[in-house]
Amino acid sequence: MATKYVFVTGGVASSLGKGIAASGLGTLLRARGLTVALMKLDPYINVDPGTMSPFQHGEVFVTDDGAETDLDLGHYERFTGLPTTRMNNITTGQIYESVIRKERRGHYLGATVQVIPHITDEIKSRIRTLARETKCDVLIVEIGGTVGDIESLPFLEAIRQMKHDVEPNSCLYLHLTLLPYLSASGELKTKPTQHSVKELREIGIQPDGIICRTEVPTGQDERRKIALFCNVEERAVFESSNVSVIYEVPMMLHRQALDNWVVTKLGLVTHDAEMDDWKRMLDRIKSARREVTVGLVGKYVELADSYKSIYEALNHGAAHHSVRIKIRRIDSEHLEPANIAQALSGVDGILIPGGFGSRGIEGKILAANFARERKLPYFGICLGMQVALIAFAREVCGLPDANSTEFNETTPDPVIDLMASQKAVLDLGGTMRLGSYPCRLVPGTKTAAVYGKPLIRERHRHRYEVNNKYRETVEKNGLRVAGLFEETDLVEMIELADHPWFIGCQFHPEFQSRPLDPHPLFREFIGALIAHQDSQLPTRETVGAS
Ligand code: GLN
């Protein structure tokens, strides 16, 4: 069967959650037995977000095949359970790079190379290639940015043309907009939505359906008005209100029969959405009463999106144990010996995520030490593992100036050093050790018990590694190497033997965690937080004694 396409555009404002709405639809279509793929078209000129600051872009999501992509791909994977690849995210930078390369090779046979048709053809060919390669029944294509932006025009033009390139009734256009609420008059305003749809129609796209983001529920009057002014069926006006858990979005859309409407419009015959597992997962999240607290010590803690996959993976682990996870976000730049006990008081464990550059590094080293000394559960991811090793070398192995050459090139004890394969690398984009690699776990370690299997595959994004010259020293002092990439003898995992739960990994397990299948490290880390909290509860005797 030829692939059907659902194009998701956004209007009125950015950050409305197009990625989550698209993913929610993906979840539902998959639950109806369809094969689904999701794709993001990003209008910026960067080739990928790998070189962008977290202040600009939020998390960079890494795929198995080593692409540095938009964080919406993380939502796609978590909601559908399906891995993505570099084909699922394209940017203006990639499109132009490829068209210009073709032009230099003479591919266009003397033609003047133009936005229409050459750029739009390139965009369409990427969309169709993904459909072909994944053999999906439905490809959901999310167009980044907001309708009206200059830079998204070629993408909108390409999706407009798609309708004429494929069989009739094979394309559906869904537009996500915002209905602002005016508290003074107590009204939801539909005018911005009308204008945004008008703008879409000016470029030739008549949306088939509209999803309205709203803080308060819409009434039939508003929906009727939107249908009338935006020229869509009344049953094709959906609302997406605020939810406390993002995994509620599929259920919210299902209650409004969005999936039913989509399959009917596309002429697909399916069974109803089977959402039992999903509902059970939501019930576990919502019925959780007990709360554990993790201290997340990072550099970008004030930004909601910079550690997105980590926050989600923590939620998945918490849902598994039917507890709620409270994340105390601690800026490592402000941590000092004098305030660390105060800043971390009451946390049940510490997580240090990935990161780059020396800002805030000493605070992270302090936090890793604090966790080791106080026997607090510690989970170090990528940079979080590297700082744990630096802290251990300094405090336990008697190497007070131990460091990573990323932060001090002339350190006498470079316990973390640039990988040999990185030494000749000059370009910054796409040149780290990226993507999925195997890791052999050391039998008998706590880590091997967490995974319950000897060989794992995880995704990476780093340039530095544990310096093997120091392995013997740190192992002699009680730090165990628990996992290795055998090909280059690269330390992938470390743990402490005499500590309840102290694990570091060079890779990013957060990218593979799913709400229906929490990552074992996150699952067991949450278990360790619970155990720590239990150990802090006053016992009957001490209560009686006081
Ligand atoms: N900056 C460190 C490196 O490149 C850690 C990277 C990370 O945490 N993703 O190795």
Coordinates of C-alpha atoms in Angstrom, one line a residue, residues 194-506:
Q194 CA -8.3 32.5 11.7
H195 CA -5.3 34.7 10.6
S196 CA -2.9 31.9 10.8
V197 CA -5.1 29.7 8.6
K198 CA -5.6 32.6 6.2
E199 CA -1.8 32.8 5.9
L200 CA -1.6 29.1 5.2
R201 CA -4.3 29.4 2.6
E202 CA -2.4 32.3 0.9
I203 CA 0.4 29.8 0.1
G204 CA -2.1 27.3 -1.1
I205 CA -2.6 25.0 1.8
Q206 CA -6.1 24.5 3.1
P207 CA -5.8 22.7 6.4
D208 CA -8.1 19.7 6.8
G209 CA -8.0 19.8 10.6
I210 CA -7.1 22.2 13.3
I211 CA -5.8 21.4 16.8
C212 CA -6.2 24.2 19.2
R213 CA -3.8 24.6 22.1
T214 CA -5.7 26.1 24.9
E215 CA -5.4 26.7 28.6
V216 CA -9.2 26.4 29.2
P217 CA -11.6 24.0 27.5
T218 CA -13.1 25.1 24.3
G219 CA -16.9 25.2 23.9
Q220 CA -18.9 24.1 20.9
D221 CA -19.4 27.8 20.0
E222 CA -15.7 28.4 19.6
R223 CA -15.2 25.2 17.7
R224 CA -18.1 26.0 15.3
K225 CA -16.7 29.5 14.7
I226 CA -13.2 28.1 14.0
A227 CA -14.7 25.6 11.6
L228 CA -16.7 28.2 9.8
F229 CA -13.9 30.8 9.5
C230 CA -11.1 28.4 8.8
N231 CA -13.1 26.4 6.3
V232 CA -12.8 23.0 8.0
E233 CA -15.4 20.4 9.1
E234 CA -16.6 21.0 12.7
R235 CA -15.6 17.5 13.7
A236 CA -12.1 18.3 12.5
V237 CA -11.5 21.0 15.1
F238 CA -9.7 19.4 18.0
E239 CA -8.4 20.8 21.3
S240 CA -5.2 20.1 23.1
S241 CA -5.4 21.5 26.6
N242 CA -2.7 21.5 29.3
V243 CA -2.0 18.1 30.7
S244 CA 0.0 17.2 33.8
V245 CA 1.7 14.3 32.1
I246 CA 2.6 14.5 28.4
Y247 CA 1.7 10.8 27.9
E248 CA -1.9 11.8 28.4
V249 CA -1.9 13.6 25.0
P250 CA -2.7 10.5 23.0
M251 CA -5.7 9.7 25.2
M252 CA -6.9 13.3 25.1
L253 CA -6.8 13.2 21.2
H254 CA -8.4 9.7 21.2
R255 CA -11.3 10.9 23.2
Q256 CA -12.0 13.5 20.5
A257 CA -11.7 10.8 17.8
L258 CA -8.7 12.4 16.1
D259 CA -7.3 9.0 15.1
N260 CA -10.7 7.9 13.8
W261 CA -11.0 11.0 11.7
V262 CA -7.5 10.7 10.3
V263 CA -7.9 7.1 9.2
T264 CA -11.3 7.8 7.7
K265 CA -10.0 10.8 5.7
L266 CA -7.1 8.8 4.5
G267 CA -9.3 5.8 3.5
L268 CA -7.5 3.4 5.9
V269 CA -9.3 0.5 7.4
T270 CA -8.1 -0.4 10.9
H271 CA -9.3 -1.8 14.2
D272 CA -9.8 0.6 17.1
A273 CA -6.8 1.9 19.0
E274 CA -5.6 -0.7 21.5
M275 CA -4.4 1.5 24.3
D276 CA -4.6 -0.9 27.3
D277 CA -0.8 -0.9 28.1
W278 CA -0.7 2.9 27.6
K279 CA -3.6 3.4 30.0
R280 CA -2.0 1.1 32.6
M281 CA 1.2 3.2 32.4
L282 CA -0.8 6.4 32.8
D283 CA -2.7 4.9 35.8
R284 CA 0.7 4.0 37.5
I285 CA 1.9 7.6 37.0
K286 CA -1.3 9.2 38.2
S287 CA -1.8 6.9 41.2
A288 CA 1.7 7.5 42.6
R289 CA 1.7 9.2 46.0
R290 CA 5.1 8.7 47.3
E291 CA 7.8 11.1 46.1
V292 CA 11.5 10.7 45.8
T293 CA 13.9 13.6 45.1
V294 CA 16.8 13.6 42.7
G295 CA 19.3 16.5 42.7
L296 CA 20.2 17.2 39.0
V297 CA 23.5 19.0 39.0
G298 CA 24.0 20.7 35.6
K299 CA 24.7 23.9 33.7
Y300 CA 21.4 24.4 32.0
V301 CA 19.1 23.6 34.8
E302 CA 16.9 26.7 34.3
L303 CA 16.0 25.6 30.7
A304 CA 13.1 23.2 30.4
D305 CA 14.4 21.5 27.3
S306 CA 18.1 21.0 27.8
Y307 CA 17.9 17.7 29.5
K308 CA 14.6 16.6 28.1
S309 CA 15.3 12.9 27.6
I310 CA 16.8 12.6 31.1
Y311 CA 13.7 14.2 32.6
E312 CA 11.6 11.8 30.6
A313 CA 13.7 8.7 31.5
L314 CA 13.5 9.6 35.2
N315 CA 9.7 9.8 34.8
H316 CA 9.7 6.4 33.1
G317 CA 11.7 4.8 35.9
A318 CA 9.5 6.5 38.5
A319 CA 6.3 5.2 36.8
H320 CA 7.7 1.7 36.9
H321 CA 8.0 2.0 40.7
S322 CA 4.7 3.9 41.1
V323 CA 6.5 6.8 42.7
R324 CA 6.7 10.5 41.7
I325 CA 10.1 12.0 40.9
K326 CA 10.8 15.5 42.1
I327 CA 13.8 16.9 40.3
R328 CA 15.7 19.6 42.2
R329 CA 17.7 21.4 39.5
I330 CA 21.0 22.6 40.9
D331 CA 23.2 25.0 38.9
S332 CA 26.7 23.5 39.3
E333 CA 28.3 27.0 38.8
H334 CA 27.0 28.0 42.2
L335 CA 28.1 24.9 44.1
E336 CA 31.0 25.4 46.6
P337 CA 32.3 23.5 49.5
A338 CA 30.6 25.9 51.8
N339 CA 27.1 25.5 50.4
I340 CA 27.0 22.0 48.9
A341 CA 25.5 20.3 52.0
Q342 CA 22.7 22.9 52.1
A343 CA 22.1 22.7 48.3
L344 CA 21.8 18.9 48.3
S345 CA 20.1 18.5 51.6
G346 CA 17.1 16.2 51.4
V347 CA 17.9 14.7 48.0
D348 CA 17.7 10.9 47.7
G349 CA 20.3 10.8 45.0
I350 CA 22.3 12.8 42.5
L351 CA 22.4 12.7 38.7
I352 CA 25.0 14.6 36.7
P353 CA 24.1 14.8 33.0
G354 CA 26.3 15.3 29.9
G355 CA 28.0 18.6 29.1
F356 CA 30.8 20.4 27.5
G357 CA 33.3 23.0 28.5
S358 CA 34.8 24.0 31.9
R359 CA 32.1 26.3 33.2
G360 CA 30.6 24.8 36.3
I361 CA 32.9 21.8 36.3
E362 CA 34.3 22.1 39.8
G363 CA 30.7 22.2 41.2
K364 CA 30.0 18.9 39.5
I365 CA 33.2 17.4 40.8
L366 CA 32.2 18.5 44.3
A367 CA 28.7 16.9 43.9
A368 CA 30.2 13.6 42.7
N369 CA 32.4 13.6 45.8
F370 CA 29.5 14.4 48.0
A371 CA 27.5 11.5 46.7
R372 CA 30.5 9.1 47.2
E373 CA 31.2 10.2 50.7
R374 CA 27.6 10.4 51.9
K375 CA 26.7 7.1 50.2
L376 CA 24.0 8.9 48.2
P377 CA 22.9 7.1 45.0
Y378 CA 24.9 8.6 42.1
F379 CA 24.2 8.4 38.4
G380 CA 26.8 10.0 36.1
I381 CA 26.0 10.3 32.4
C382 CA 28.8 11.0 30.0
L383 CA 30.4 14.1 31.5
G384 CA 28.8 13.0 34.8
M385 CA 30.9 9.8 34.6
Q386 CA 34.0 11.8 33.7
V387 CA 33.7 14.1 36.7
A388 CA 33.0 11.1 39.0
L389 CA 36.3 9.7 37.9
I390 CA 38.2 13.0 38.3
A391 CA 36.7 13.4 41.8
F392 CA 37.8 9.8 42.7
A393 CA 41.3 10.3 41.4
R394 CA 41.7 13.6 43.3
E395 CA 40.2 12.5 46.6
V396 CA 40.9 8.8 46.8
C397 CA 43.9 8.1 44.6
G398 CA 46.0 11.0 45.9
L399 CA 46.1 12.9 42.6
P400 CA 45.0 16.3 43.6
D401 CA 45.4 17.9 40.2
A402 CA 43.7 15.2 38.2
N403 CA 41.5 16.6 35.5
S404 CA 40.2 16.1 32.0
T405 CA 42.3 17.7 29.2
E406 CA 39.0 19.3 28.1
F407 CA 39.3 21.6 31.1
N408 CA 43.0 21.8 31.7
E409 CA 45.3 20.8 28.8
T410 CA 48.4 20.8 31.0
T411 CA 47.1 18.9 33.9
P412 CA 49.8 16.5 35.3
D413 CA 47.2 13.8 35.7
P414 CA 44.9 13.7 32.6
V415 CA 42.6 10.9 33.9
I416 CA 40.2 11.9 31.1
D417 CA 41.8 12.6 27.7
L418 CA 40.9 13.3 24.1
M419 CA 40.2 10.1 22.2
A420 CA 43.0 9.2 19.8
S421 CA 40.5 9.2 16.9
Q422 CA 39.6 12.9 17.8
K423 CA 43.2 14.3 17.7
A424 CA 43.1 15.3 14.0
V425 CA 39.5 16.5 14.0
L426 CA 39.1 20.2 13.2
D427 CA 35.4 20.6 12.2
L428 CA 33.0 20.8 15.1
G429 CA 29.8 19.5 13.4
G430 CA 29.0 15.8 13.4
T431 CA 32.6 14.8 14.4
M432 CA 32.2 13.4 17.9
R433 CA 32.0 9.7 18.6
L434 CA 28.3 9.5 17.8
G435 CA 25.6 6.9 17.8
S436 CA 25.2 3.3 18.9
Y437 CA 28.2 1.1 19.9
P438 CA 28.3 -2.2 21.7
C439 CA 29.5 -2.4 25.3
R440 CA 30.6 -5.6 27.1
L441 CA 29.7 -5.6 30.8
V442 CA 32.1 -7.1 33.3
P443 CA 30.5 -10.2 34.9
G444 CA 29.8 -9.9 38.6
T445 CA 29.5 -6.1 38.6
K446 CA 26.4 -4.3 39.9
T447 CA 26.0 -2.8 36.4
A448 CA 25.8 -6.3 34.8
A449 CA 23.1 -7.1 37.3
V450 CA 21.2 -3.9 36.4
Y451 CA 21.1 -4.8 32.8
G452 CA 20.8 -8.6 33.3
K453 CA 22.7 -9.3 30.1
P454 CA 26.4 -9.2 29.1
L455 CA 26.3 -7.2 25.9
I456 CA 24.5 -3.9 25.5
R457 CA 24.2 -1.2 22.8
E458 CA 24.0 2.4 23.8
R459 CA 24.2 5.8 22.1
H460 CA 27.1 8.1 22.4
R461 CA 28.1 11.7 21.9
H462 CA 31.6 12.5 23.2
R463 CA 35.2 13.4 22.3
Y464 CA 37.0 12.5 25.6
E465 CA 37.4 9.1 27.3
V466 CA 38.9 7.5 30.4
N467 CA 42.7 7.5 30.1
N468 CA 43.7 3.8 30.3
K469 CA 47.0 4.8 31.9
Y470 CA 45.1 5.5 35.1
R471 CA 42.9 2.4 35.1
E472 CA 45.1 0.3 37.4
T473 CA 45.5 3.2 39.9
V474 CA 41.8 3.8 40.2
E475 CA 40.9 0.1 40.2
K476 CA 43.4 -0.5 43.0
N477 CA 41.6 2.1 45.0
G478 CA 38.1 0.6 44.7
L479 CA 36.6 2.0 41.5
R480 CA 35.5 -0.8 39.2
V481 CA 35.4 -0.7 35.4
A482 CA 32.1 -2.3 34.7
G483 CA 31.8 -2.0 30.9
L484 CA 34.1 -1.7 27.9
F485 CA 33.9 -1.0 24.2
E486 CA 36.3 -3.9 23.3
E487 CA 37.4 -2.7 19.9
T488 CA 39.4 0.2 21.4
D489 CA 39.4 -0.9 25.1
L490 CA 37.3 2.2 25.9
V491 CA 35.9 2.4 29.4
E492 CA 32.1 2.7 29.0
M493 CA 31.0 2.2 32.6
I494 CA 32.4 2.6 36.1
E495 CA 31.0 1.8 39.5
L496 CA 32.0 1.9 43.1
A497 CA 32.2 -1.5 44.9
D498 CA 31.6 -0.2 48.5
H499 CA 28.7 2.1 47.7
P500 CA 25.0 1.4 47.5
W501 CA 24.6 2.8 44.0
F502 CA 27.3 4.7 42.2
I503 CA 27.3 4.2 38.5
G504 CA 28.7 6.2 35.6
C505 CA 28.4 5.6 31.9
Q506 CA 30.1 7.2 29.0

